[in-house]
mmCIF file of C-alpha atoms and ligand atoms in Angstrom:
data_model
loop_
_atom_site.group_PDB
_atom_site.id
_atom_site.type_symbol
_atom_site.label_atom_id
_atom_site.label_comp_id
_atom_site.label_asym_id
_atom_site.label_seq_id
_atom_site.Cartn_x
_atom_site.Cartn_y
_atom_site.Cartn_z
ATOM 1 C CA MET A 1 91.780 81.035 72.554
ATOM 2 C CA LEU A 2 90.632 83.631 75.079
ATOM 3 C CA ILE A 3 90.235 80.969 77.733
ATOM 4 C CA ARG A 4 93.732 79.629 76.981
ATOM 5 C CA LEU A 5 95.188 83.143 77.214
ATOM 6 C CA GLY A 6 93.325 83.611 80.457
ATOM 7 C CA ILE A 7 94.711 80.398 81.940
ATOM 8 C CA GLY A 8 98.221 81.252 80.786
ATOM 9 C CA PHE A 9 97.995 84.720 82.327
ATOM 10 C CA THR A 10 96.620 83.329 85.588
ATOM 11 C CA VAL A 11 99.387 80.710 85.823
ATOM 12 C CA ALA A 12 102.061 83.365 85.142
ATOM 13 C CA LEU A 13 100.536 85.638 87.792
ATOM 14 C CA VAL A 14 100.408 82.827 90.372
ATOM 15 C CA ILE A 15 104.072 81.955 89.654
ATOM 16 C CA LEU A 16 105.072 85.631 90.046
ATOM 17 C CA VAL A 17 103.184 85.953 93.332
ATOM 18 C CA LEU A 18 104.666 82.698 94.682
ATOM 19 C CA ALA A 19 108.180 83.848 93.648
ATOM 20 C CA ALA A 20 107.638 87.197 95.405
ATOM 21 C CA VAL A 21 106.286 85.534 98.570
ATOM 22 C CA TRP A 22 109.228 83.116 98.586
ATOM 23 C CA SER A 23 111.795 85.891 97.954
ATOM 24 C CA TYR A 24 110.480 88.198 100.705
ATOM 25 C CA ARG A 25 109.721 85.570 103.361
ATOM 26 C CA ASP A 26 112.867 86.304 105.416
ATOM 27 C CA VAL A 27 113.002 90.056 104.748
ATOM 28 C CA ALA A 28 112.588 92.201 107.875
ATOM 29 C CA ILE A 29 109.979 94.867 107.104
ATOM 30 C CA TRP A 30 108.349 95.964 110.350
ATOM 31 C CA PRO A 31 109.496 94.009 113.421
ATOM 32 C CA GLN A 32 106.748 93.572 116.023
ATOM 33 C CA VAL A 33 108.069 94.951 119.307
ATOM 34 C CA GLY A 34 106.496 95.680 122.672
ATOM 35 C CA GLU A 35 108.001 99.112 123.264
ATOM 36 C CA LYS A 36 108.458 102.503 121.651
ATOM 37 C CA VAL A 37 111.618 101.939 119.628
ATOM 38 C CA VAL A 38 112.557 102.790 116.025
ATOM 39 C CA ALA A 39 115.633 102.338 113.819
ATOM 40 C CA LEU A 40 116.901 105.197 111.660
ATOM 41 C CA THR A 41 118.655 103.925 108.521
ATOM 42 C CA PHE A 42 120.736 105.894 106.012
ATOM 43 C CA ASP A 43 121.351 104.483 102.523
ATOM 44 C CA ASP A 44 123.633 104.996 99.521
ATOM 45 C CA GLY A 45 126.638 106.533 101.295
ATOM 46 C CA PRO A 46 129.189 107.073 102.533
ATOM 47 C CA ASN A 47 128.942 110.477 100.904
ATOM 48 C CA PRO A 48 131.225 113.266 102.130
ATOM 49 C CA PRO A 49 130.603 115.799 103.546
ATOM 50 C CA HIS A 50 126.972 114.841 104.240
ATOM 51 C CA THR A 51 127.717 111.596 106.045
ATOM 52 C CA GLN A 52 129.976 113.556 108.405
ATOM 53 C CA ALA A 53 127.199 116.114 108.946
ATOM 54 C CA LEU A 54 124.841 113.297 109.890
ATOM 55 C CA LEU A 55 127.431 111.780 112.210
ATOM 56 C CA ARG A 56 127.717 115.114 114.028
ATOM 57 C CA GLU A 57 123.925 115.325 114.306
ATOM 58 C CA LEU A 58 123.601 111.782 115.627
ATOM 59 C CA GLU A 59 126.477 112.228 118.057
ATOM 60 C CA SER A 60 125.100 115.410 119.561
ATOM 61 C CA ALA A 61 121.717 113.689 119.995
ATOM 62 C CA GLN A 62 123.345 110.462 121.304
ATOM 63 C CA VAL A 63 121.484 108.345 118.717
ATOM 64 C CA SER A 64 122.728 105.105 117.136
ATOM 65 C CA ALA A 65 121.645 104.375 113.566
ATOM 66 C CA THR A 66 122.351 101.991 110.694
ATOM 67 C CA PHE A 67 124.116 102.904 107.429
ATOM 68 C CA PHE A 68 123.551 100.707 104.346
ATOM 69 C CA MET A 69 126.532 101.516 102.148
ATOM 70 C CA LYS A 70 127.111 101.170 98.422
ATOM 71 C CA GLY A 71 130.248 99.149 97.763
ATOM 72 C CA ALA A 72 131.578 101.711 95.265
ATOM 73 C CA ASN A 73 131.332 104.452 97.909
ATOM 74 C CA ALA A 74 132.794 102.271 100.649
ATOM 75 C CA GLU A 75 135.778 101.542 98.388
ATOM 76 C CA ALA A 76 136.208 105.278 97.647
ATOM 77 C CA PHE A 77 135.865 106.465 101.268
ATOM 78 C CA PRO A 78 137.118 103.715 103.621
ATOM 79 C CA GLU A 79 138.030 106.246 106.325
ATOM 80 C CA LEU A 80 134.401 107.372 106.394
ATOM 81 C CA VAL A 81 133.206 103.761 106.701
ATOM 82 C CA ARG A 82 135.465 103.481 109.743
ATOM 83 C CA ALA A 83 134.217 106.790 111.186
ATOM 84 C CA VAL A 84 130.591 105.611 110.957
ATOM 85 C CA ALA A 85 131.363 102.357 112.785
ATOM 86 C CA ALA A 86 133.656 104.064 115.324
ATOM 87 C CA ALA A 87 130.766 106.348 116.267
ATOM 88 C CA GLY A 88 128.764 103.268 117.306
ATOM 89 C CA HIS A 89 126.553 102.885 114.239
ATOM 90 C CA GLU A 90 125.808 99.650 112.415
ATOM 91 C CA VAL A 91 127.085 99.222 108.841
ATOM 92 C CA GLY A 92 125.254 97.110 106.259
ATOM 93 C CA ASN A 93 125.727 96.075 102.623
ATOM 94 C CA HIS A 94 123.629 97.922 99.997
ATOM 95 C CA SER A 95 125.147 96.218 96.886
ATOM 96 C CA PHE A 96 128.034 97.544 94.806
ATOM 97 C CA TYR A 97 126.288 99.046 91.773
ATOM 98 C CA HIS A 98 122.799 99.736 93.196
ATOM 99 C CA ARG A 99 120.914 97.941 90.422
ATOM 100 C CA PRO A 100 117.402 96.490 90.759
ATOM 101 C CA MET A 101 118.250 92.858 91.679
ATOM 102 C CA LEU A 102 115.352 90.892 90.215
ATOM 103 C CA ALA A 103 117.078 88.400 87.875
ATOM 104 C CA LEU A 104 116.844 84.670 88.526
ATOM 105 C CA GLY A 105 120.558 83.780 88.518
ATOM 106 C CA SER A 106 122.533 84.367 91.697
ATOM 107 C CA ALA A 107 126.209 84.111 90.620
ATOM 108 C CA ALA A 108 126.463 87.764 89.520
ATOM 109 C CA TYR A 109 124.727 88.918 92.695
ATOM 110 C CA VAL A 110 127.017 86.791 94.890
ATOM 111 C CA GLU A 111 129.983 88.520 93.225
ATOM 112 C CA GLU A 112 128.471 91.987 93.653
ATOM 113 C CA LEU A 113 127.581 91.455 97.307
ATOM 114 C CA GLN A 114 130.976 89.889 97.993
ATOM 115 C CA ARG A 115 132.753 92.858 96.416
ATOM 116 C CA THR A 116 130.832 95.167 98.767
ATOM 117 C CA ASN A 117 131.529 92.849 101.706
ATOM 118 C CA ARG A 118 135.235 92.963 100.886
ATOM 119 C CA ALA A 119 135.222 96.784 100.775
ATOM 120 C CA LEU A 120 133.458 96.932 104.154
ATOM 121 C CA GLU A 121 135.657 94.229 105.694
ATOM 122 C CA SER A 122 138.875 95.892 104.570
ATOM 123 C CA ALA A 123 137.719 99.164 106.184
ATOM 124 C CA LEU A 124 136.207 97.644 109.338
ATOM 125 C CA GLY A 125 137.960 94.334 109.928
ATOM 126 C CA TYR A 126 134.667 92.424 110.018
ATOM 127 C CA LEU A 127 131.873 91.437 107.669
ATOM 128 C CA PRO A 128 128.392 93.000 107.774
ATOM 129 C CA HIS A 129 125.358 90.885 108.753
ATOM 130 C CA LEU A 130 122.694 93.028 107.133
ATOM 131 C CA PHE A 131 121.781 93.888 103.554
ATOM 132 C CA ARG A 132 119.265 96.324 102.099
ATOM 133 C CA PRO A 133 118.032 95.582 98.555
ATOM 134 C CA PRO A 134 118.352 98.563 96.147
ATOM 135 C CA TYR A 135 114.880 100.055 95.525
ATOM 136 C CA GLY A 136 113.460 97.443 97.920
ATOM 137 C CA LEU A 137 113.414 94.929 95.052
ATOM 138 C CA GLN A 138 114.339 91.341 95.772
ATOM 139 C CA GLY A 139 114.057 88.429 93.347
ATOM 140 C CA ILE A 140 114.949 84.752 93.586
ATOM 141 C CA GLY A 141 118.588 85.221 92.499
ATOM 142 C CA LEU A 142 119.238 87.849 95.188
ATOM 143 C CA THR A 143 117.488 85.740 97.834
ATOM 144 C CA ASN A 144 119.786 82.804 97.012
ATOM 145 C CA ALA A 145 122.882 85.062 97.035
ATOM 146 C CA LEU A 146 121.942 86.474 100.458
ATOM 147 C CA LYS A 147 121.476 82.966 101.855
ATOM 148 C CA LYS A 148 124.882 81.924 100.563
ATOM 149 C CA LEU A 149 126.586 84.955 102.143
ATOM 150 C CA GLU A 150 124.539 84.782 105.380
ATOM 151 C CA LEU A 151 123.207 88.327 104.976
ATOM 152 C CA ARG A 152 119.779 89.235 106.430
ATOM 153 C CA SER A 153 117.694 91.430 104.139
ATOM 154 C CA ILE A 154 116.193 94.562 105.682
ATOM 155 C CA ALA A 155 113.379 96.466 103.980
ATOM 156 C CA MET A 156 111.920 99.713 105.314
ATOM 157 C CA GLY A 157 108.672 100.548 107.057
ATOM 158 C CA VAL A 158 108.507 104.347 106.786
ATOM 159 C CA HIS A 159 110.039 106.979 104.505
ATOM 160 C CA GLY A 160 109.623 110.654 103.658
ATOM 161 C CA SER A 161 110.723 110.451 99.983
ATOM 162 C CA ASP A 162 113.978 112.183 100.903
ATOM 163 C CA TRP A 163 115.523 110.867 97.664
ATOM 164 C CA SER A 164 113.534 113.570 95.829
ATOM 165 C CA GLU A 165 111.937 115.846 98.454
ATOM 166 C CA LYS A 166 114.130 118.827 99.385
ATOM 167 C CA ASP A 167 111.871 120.318 102.082
ATOM 168 C CA ALA A 168 113.051 118.997 105.443
ATOM 169 C CA GLY A 169 109.690 119.800 107.060
ATOM 170 C CA LEU A 170 107.775 117.700 104.523
ATOM 171 C CA ILE A 171 110.197 114.774 104.924
ATOM 172 C CA THR A 172 109.792 114.950 108.701
ATOM 173 C CA ASP A 173 105.984 115.256 108.613
ATOM 174 C CA ALA A 174 105.575 112.301 106.230
ATOM 175 C CA ILE A 175 107.657 110.063 108.483
ATOM 176 C CA LEU A 176 105.988 111.197 111.720
ATOM 177 C CA ALA A 177 102.540 110.579 110.185
ATOM 178 C CA ASP A 178 103.315 106.873 109.690
ATOM 179 C CA ILE A 179 105.581 106.083 112.613
ATOM 180 C CA LYS A 180 104.727 103.242 115.011
ATOM 181 C CA PRO A 181 106.835 101.095 117.381
ATOM 182 C CA GLY A 182 109.302 98.890 115.494
ATOM 183 C CA ALA A 183 109.456 101.179 112.450
ATOM 184 C CA ILE A 184 112.551 100.990 110.266
ATOM 185 C CA VAL A 185 112.899 104.540 108.895
ATOM 186 C CA LEU A 186 114.489 104.985 105.460
ATOM 187 C CA LEU A 187 116.647 108.086 104.922
ATOM 188 C CA HIS A 188 119.640 108.742 102.645
ATOM 189 C CA ASP A 189 123.142 110.122 103.165
ATOM 190 C CA GLY A 190 123.981 109.348 99.517
ATOM 191 C CA HIS A 191 122.320 108.948 96.126
ATOM 192 C CA ALA A 192 121.104 105.755 94.462
ATOM 193 C CA ASP A 193 121.732 106.609 90.848
ATOM 194 C CA VAL A 194 125.093 108.389 90.949
ATOM 195 C CA ALA A 195 127.812 106.009 89.768
ATOM 196 C CA ASP A 196 130.736 108.293 90.598
ATOM 197 C CA PRO A 197 131.153 108.457 94.393
ATOM 198 C CA ASP A 198 132.716 111.917 94.067
ATOM 199 C CA ALA A 199 129.750 113.380 92.179
ATOM 200 C CA GLN A 200 126.999 113.264 94.768
ATOM 201 C CA ASP A 201 124.735 116.132 95.836
ATOM 202 C CA SER A 202 123.811 117.691 99.126
ATOM 203 C CA ARG A 203 121.809 115.809 101.712
ATOM 204 C CA ALA A 204 121.150 118.946 103.768
ATOM 205 C CA ALA A 205 117.381 118.313 103.859
ATOM 206 C CA THR A 206 117.887 114.796 105.219
ATOM 207 C CA VAL A 207 120.284 116.082 107.876
ATOM 208 C CA ALA A 208 117.761 118.738 108.981
ATOM 209 C CA ALA A 209 114.908 116.207 108.897
ATOM 210 C CA THR A 210 116.941 113.787 111.014
ATOM 211 C CA ARG A 211 117.449 116.491 113.657
ATOM 212 C CA ALA A 212 113.715 117.297 113.739
ATOM 213 C CA LEU A 213 112.697 113.618 113.784
ATOM 214 C CA ILE A 214 114.894 112.858 116.768
ATOM 215 C CA VAL A 215 113.459 115.780 118.754
ATOM 216 C CA ALA A 216 109.831 114.909 117.903
ATOM 217 C CA LEU A 217 110.133 111.161 118.467
ATOM 218 C CA ARG A 218 112.006 111.597 121.751
ATOM 219 C CA ALA A 219 109.274 113.936 122.980
ATOM 220 C CA ASP A 220 106.821 111.128 122.137
ATOM 221 C CA GLY A 221 108.800 108.613 124.231
ATOM 222 C CA TYR A 222 110.681 106.777 121.467
ATOM 223 C CA ARG A 223 114.182 105.320 121.760
ATOM 224 C CA PHE A 224 116.529 104.863 118.787
ATOM 225 C CA LEU A 225 118.186 101.503 118.084
ATOM 226 C CA THR A 226 120.353 100.014 115.372
ATOM 227 C CA VAL A 227 118.544 97.533 113.113
ATOM 228 C CA SER A 228 120.217 94.550 114.836
ATOM 229 C CA GLU A 229 119.180 95.886 118.248
ATOM 230 C CA LEU A 230 115.625 96.327 116.971
ATOM 231 C CA LEU A 231 115.514 92.785 115.536
ATOM 232 C CA ALA A 232 116.720 91.425 118.896
ATOM 233 C CA LEU A 233 113.540 92.819 120.497
ATOM 234 C CA GLU A 234 111.252 91.249 117.874
ATOM 235 C CA GLN A 235 108.381 89.257 119.366
ATOM 236 C CA GLN A 236 107.903 85.868 117.668
HETATM 237 ZN ZN1 ZN B 1 119.660 102.815 97.846
#
Protein backbone atom coordinates (compact mmCIF):
# COMPACT_ATOMS: atom_id res chain seq x y z
CA MET A 1 0.00 0.00 0.00
CA LEU A 2 2.75 2.42 1.00
CA ILE A 3 4.74 1.54 -2.09
CA ARG A 4 1.66 2.07 -4.29
CA LEU A 5 1.01 5.45 -2.66
CA GLY A 6 4.64 6.31 -3.19
CA ILE A 7 4.51 5.43 -6.88
CA GLY A 8 1.27 7.34 -7.34
CA PHE A 9 2.72 10.41 -5.64
CA THR A 10 5.91 10.21 -7.71
CA VAL A 11 3.96 9.90 -10.97
CA ALA A 12 1.75 12.88 -10.03
CA LEU A 13 4.84 14.93 -9.15
CA VAL A 14 6.58 14.05 -12.43
CA ILE A 15 3.43 15.01 -14.39
CA LEU A 16 3.22 18.35 -12.52
CA VAL A 17 6.89 19.11 -13.16
CA LEU A 18 6.60 18.18 -16.86
CA ALA A 19 3.46 20.37 -17.18
CA ALA A 20 5.28 23.29 -15.53
CA VAL A 21 8.37 22.86 -17.75
CA TRP A 22 6.15 22.68 -20.84
CA SER A 23 4.06 25.72 -19.79
CA TYR A 24 7.07 27.95 -19.03
CA ARG A 25 9.32 26.90 -21.93
CA ASP A 26 8.59 30.03 -24.02
CA VAL A 27 8.25 32.47 -21.11
CA ALA A 28 10.88 35.24 -21.10
CA ILE A 29 12.34 35.42 -17.59
CA TRP A 30 15.85 36.85 -17.79
CA PRO A 31 17.09 37.48 -21.35
CA GLN A 32 20.83 36.93 -21.74
CA VAL A 33 22.30 40.13 -23.18
CA GLY A 34 25.83 41.39 -23.73
CA GLU A 35 25.39 44.90 -22.37
CA LYS A 36 24.14 46.82 -19.36
CA VAL A 37 20.45 47.13 -20.17
CA VAL A 38 17.30 46.57 -18.09
CA ALA A 39 13.54 46.83 -18.68
CA LEU A 40 11.29 48.54 -16.13
CA THR A 41 7.77 47.10 -16.17
CA PHE A 42 4.65 48.43 -14.44
CA ASP A 43 1.67 46.13 -13.84
CA ASP A 44 -2.03 46.30 -12.96
CA GLY A 45 -2.81 49.80 -14.27
CA PRO A 46 -3.71 52.09 -15.77
CA ASN A 47 -4.47 53.64 -12.41
CA PRO A 48 -5.05 57.40 -12.21
CA PRO A 49 -3.46 59.54 -10.91
CA HIS A 50 -0.46 57.28 -10.22
CA THR A 51 0.08 56.18 -13.81
CA GLN A 52 0.27 59.86 -14.78
CA ALA A 53 2.77 60.48 -11.97
CA LEU A 54 4.93 57.67 -13.32
CA LEU A 55 4.64 59.02 -16.85
CA ARG A 56 5.93 62.39 -15.65
CA GLU A 57 8.82 60.69 -13.84
CA LEU A 58 9.76 58.60 -16.87
CA GLU A 59 9.47 61.55 -19.23
CA SER A 60 11.70 63.80 -17.17
CA ALA A 61 14.29 61.00 -16.99
CA GLN A 62 13.86 60.15 -20.71
CA VAL A 63 13.22 56.46 -19.91
CA SER A 64 11.03 54.06 -21.91
CA ALA A 65 9.24 51.32 -19.99
CA THR A 66 6.57 48.66 -20.44
CA PHE A 67 3.07 48.72 -18.89
CA PHE A 68 1.17 45.43 -18.50
CA MET A 69 -2.44 46.55 -18.17
CA LYS A 70 -5.50 44.88 -16.68
CA GLY A 71 -8.30 44.77 -19.23
CA ALA A 72 -10.85 46.14 -16.74
CA ASN A 73 -8.64 49.20 -16.13
CA ALA A 74 -7.88 49.68 -19.82
CA GLU A 75 -11.62 49.67 -20.53
CA ALA A 76 -12.22 52.22 -17.74
CA PHE A 77 -9.35 54.57 -18.69
CA PRO A 78 -8.75 54.35 -22.47
CA GLU A 79 -7.33 57.89 -22.59
CA LEU A 80 -4.65 56.82 -20.12
CA VAL A 81 -3.81 53.76 -22.23
CA ARG A 82 -3.28 56.15 -25.13
CA ALA A 83 -1.18 58.53 -23.01
CA VAL A 84 1.15 55.68 -21.98
CA ALA A 85 1.70 54.61 -25.60
CA ALA A 86 1.97 58.20 -26.86
CA ALA A 87 4.82 58.76 -24.40
CA GLY A 88 6.78 55.99 -26.15
CA HIS A 89 6.15 53.14 -23.72
CA GLU A 90 5.20 49.59 -24.64
CA VAL A 91 1.75 48.30 -23.63
CA GLY A 92 1.09 44.63 -22.84
CA ASN A 93 -1.87 42.46 -21.83
CA HIS A 94 -2.12 41.46 -18.14
CA SER A 95 -5.49 39.60 -18.37
CA PHE A 96 -8.92 41.10 -17.71
CA TYR A 97 -9.73 39.85 -14.20
CA HIS A 98 -6.22 39.18 -12.82
CA ARG A 99 -6.96 35.62 -11.69
CA PRO A 100 -4.32 32.90 -11.21
CA MET A 101 -4.50 31.17 -14.63
CA LEU A 102 -3.60 27.57 -13.84
CA ALA A 103 -6.62 25.61 -15.14
CA LEU A 104 -6.23 23.12 -17.97
CA GLY A 105 -8.91 24.43 -20.36
CA SER A 106 -8.03 27.35 -22.60
CA ALA A 107 -11.40 28.60 -23.95
CA ALA A 108 -12.13 30.83 -20.93
CA TYR A 109 -8.60 32.22 -21.01
CA VAL A 110 -8.80 32.91 -24.76
CA GLU A 111 -11.96 34.93 -24.07
CA GLU A 112 -10.38 36.82 -21.17
CA LEU A 113 -7.21 37.66 -23.08
CA GLN A 114 -9.22 38.64 -26.15
CA ARG A 115 -11.41 40.96 -24.08
CA THR A 116 -8.25 42.70 -22.82
CA ASN A 117 -6.81 42.77 -26.35
CA ARG A 118 -10.00 44.41 -27.59
CA ALA A 119 -9.84 47.08 -24.86
CA LEU A 120 -6.20 47.83 -25.74
CA GLU A 121 -6.83 47.76 -29.49
CA SER A 122 -9.80 50.11 -29.26
CA ALA A 123 -7.64 52.60 -27.30
CA LEU A 124 -4.44 52.18 -29.33
CA GLY A 125 -5.47 51.00 -32.79
CA TYR A 126 -3.20 47.95 -32.60
CA LEU A 127 -2.94 44.70 -30.70
CA PRO A 128 -0.31 44.04 -28.01
CA HIS A 129 2.40 41.39 -28.56
CA LEU A 130 3.27 40.78 -24.93
CA PHE A 131 1.44 39.26 -21.98
CA ARG A 132 2.34 39.01 -18.30
CA PRO A 133 0.67 36.19 -16.33
CA PRO A 134 -1.07 37.37 -13.11
CA TYR A 135 1.03 36.34 -10.09
CA GLY A 136 3.57 34.83 -12.52
CA LEU A 137 1.42 31.68 -12.70
CA GLN A 138 1.06 29.94 -16.03
CA GLY A 139 -0.63 26.58 -16.62
CA ILE A 140 -1.32 24.53 -19.73
CA GLY A 141 -4.63 26.27 -20.55
CA LEU A 142 -3.03 29.73 -20.48
CA THR A 143 -0.05 28.53 -22.54
CA ASN A 144 -2.44 27.26 -25.23
CA ALA A 145 -4.47 30.51 -25.15
CA LEU A 146 -1.31 32.61 -25.55
CA LYS A 147 -0.21 30.50 -28.53
CA LYS A 148 -3.59 30.94 -30.18
CA LEU A 149 -3.49 34.73 -29.73
CA GLU A 150 0.23 35.04 -30.61
CA LEU A 151 1.10 36.69 -27.29
CA ARG A 152 4.60 36.21 -25.81
CA SER A 153 4.59 35.63 -22.06
CA ILE A 154 6.93 37.80 -19.99
CA ALA A 155 7.84 36.90 -16.41
CA MET A 156 10.01 39.07 -14.17
CA GLY A 157 13.58 38.78 -12.98
CA VAL A 158 13.74 41.28 -10.11
CA HIS A 159 11.21 42.91 -7.78
CA GLY A 160 11.13 44.93 -4.57
CA SER A 161 7.75 43.66 -3.26
CA ASP A 162 6.20 47.02 -4.10
CA TRP A 163 2.75 45.39 -4.01
CA SER A 164 3.02 45.43 -0.20
CA GLU A 165 6.14 47.44 0.74
CA LYS A 166 5.43 51.15 1.27
CA ASP A 167 9.02 52.28 1.94
CA ALA A 168 10.48 53.51 -1.35
CA GLY A 169 14.04 53.08 -0.06
CA LEU A 170 13.48 49.40 0.75
CA ILE A 171 11.87 48.76 -2.66
CA THR A 172 14.83 50.42 -4.37
CA ASP A 173 17.48 48.60 -2.30
CA ALA A 174 15.90 45.17 -2.88
CA ILE A 175 15.88 45.71 -6.64
CA LEU A 176 19.41 47.14 -6.79
CA ALA A 177 20.73 44.18 -4.76
CA ASP A 178 19.61 41.71 -7.44
CA ILE A 179 20.02 43.69 -10.64
CA LYS A 180 22.14 42.32 -13.50
CA PRO A 181 22.19 42.99 -17.27
CA GLY A 182 18.98 41.83 -18.97
CA ALA A 183 16.87 42.13 -15.81
CA ILE A 184 13.13 42.61 -16.24
CA VAL A 185 12.13 44.70 -13.20
CA LEU A 186 8.62 44.26 -11.80
CA LEU A 187 6.90 47.35 -10.38
CA HIS A 188 3.22 48.34 -10.12
CA ASP A 189 1.20 51.40 -11.11
CA GLY A 190 -2.01 49.60 -10.09
CA HIS A 191 -3.26 46.87 -7.76
CA ALA A 192 -3.76 43.18 -8.51
CA ASP A 193 -6.70 42.44 -6.27
CA VAL A 194 -8.90 45.52 -6.68
CA ALA A 195 -11.80 44.70 -9.00
CA ASP A 196 -13.14 48.25 -9.25
CA PRO A 197 -10.75 50.34 -11.37
CA ASP A 198 -11.87 53.48 -9.53
CA ALA A 199 -11.02 52.10 -6.08
CA GLN A 200 -7.26 51.78 -6.25
CA ASP A 201 -4.73 53.14 -3.75
CA SER A 202 -1.66 55.29 -3.99
CA ARG A 203 1.46 54.09 -5.73
CA ALA A 204 3.57 56.94 -4.34
CA ALA A 205 6.26 54.56 -3.04
CA THR A 206 6.64 52.94 -6.46
CA VAL A 207 6.90 56.34 -8.13
CA ALA A 208 9.63 57.43 -5.67
CA ALA A 209 11.43 54.09 -6.03
CA THR A 210 11.34 54.40 -9.82
CA ARG A 211 13.01 57.83 -9.60
CA ALA A 212 15.75 56.49 -7.31
CA LEU A 213 16.28 53.34 -9.41
CA ILE A 214 16.78 55.33 -12.59
CA VAL A 215 19.37 57.59 -10.94
CA ALA A 216 21.29 54.67 -9.36
CA LEU A 217 21.24 52.41 -12.42
CA ARG A 218 22.26 55.23 -14.77
CA ALA A 219 25.20 56.04 -12.50
CA ASP A 220 26.17 52.35 -12.84
CA GLY A 221 26.09 52.56 -16.65
CA TYR A 222 22.70 50.95 -17.34
CA ARG A 223 20.34 51.88 -20.18
CA PHE A 224 16.56 51.41 -20.02
CA LEU A 225 14.69 49.55 -22.77
CA THR A 226 11.16 48.36 -23.38
CA VAL A 227 10.69 44.59 -23.03
CA SER A 228 10.54 44.14 -26.83
CA GLU A 229 13.76 46.13 -27.24
CA LEU A 230 15.40 43.99 -24.56
CA LEU A 231 14.25 40.73 -26.20
CA ALA A 232 15.68 41.95 -29.53
CA LEU A 233 19.14 42.02 -27.90
CA GLU A 234 18.82 38.49 -26.50
CA GLN A 235 21.77 36.25 -27.32
CA GLN A 236 20.71 32.79 -28.54
ZN1 LIG B 1 -0.54 41.89 -11.68
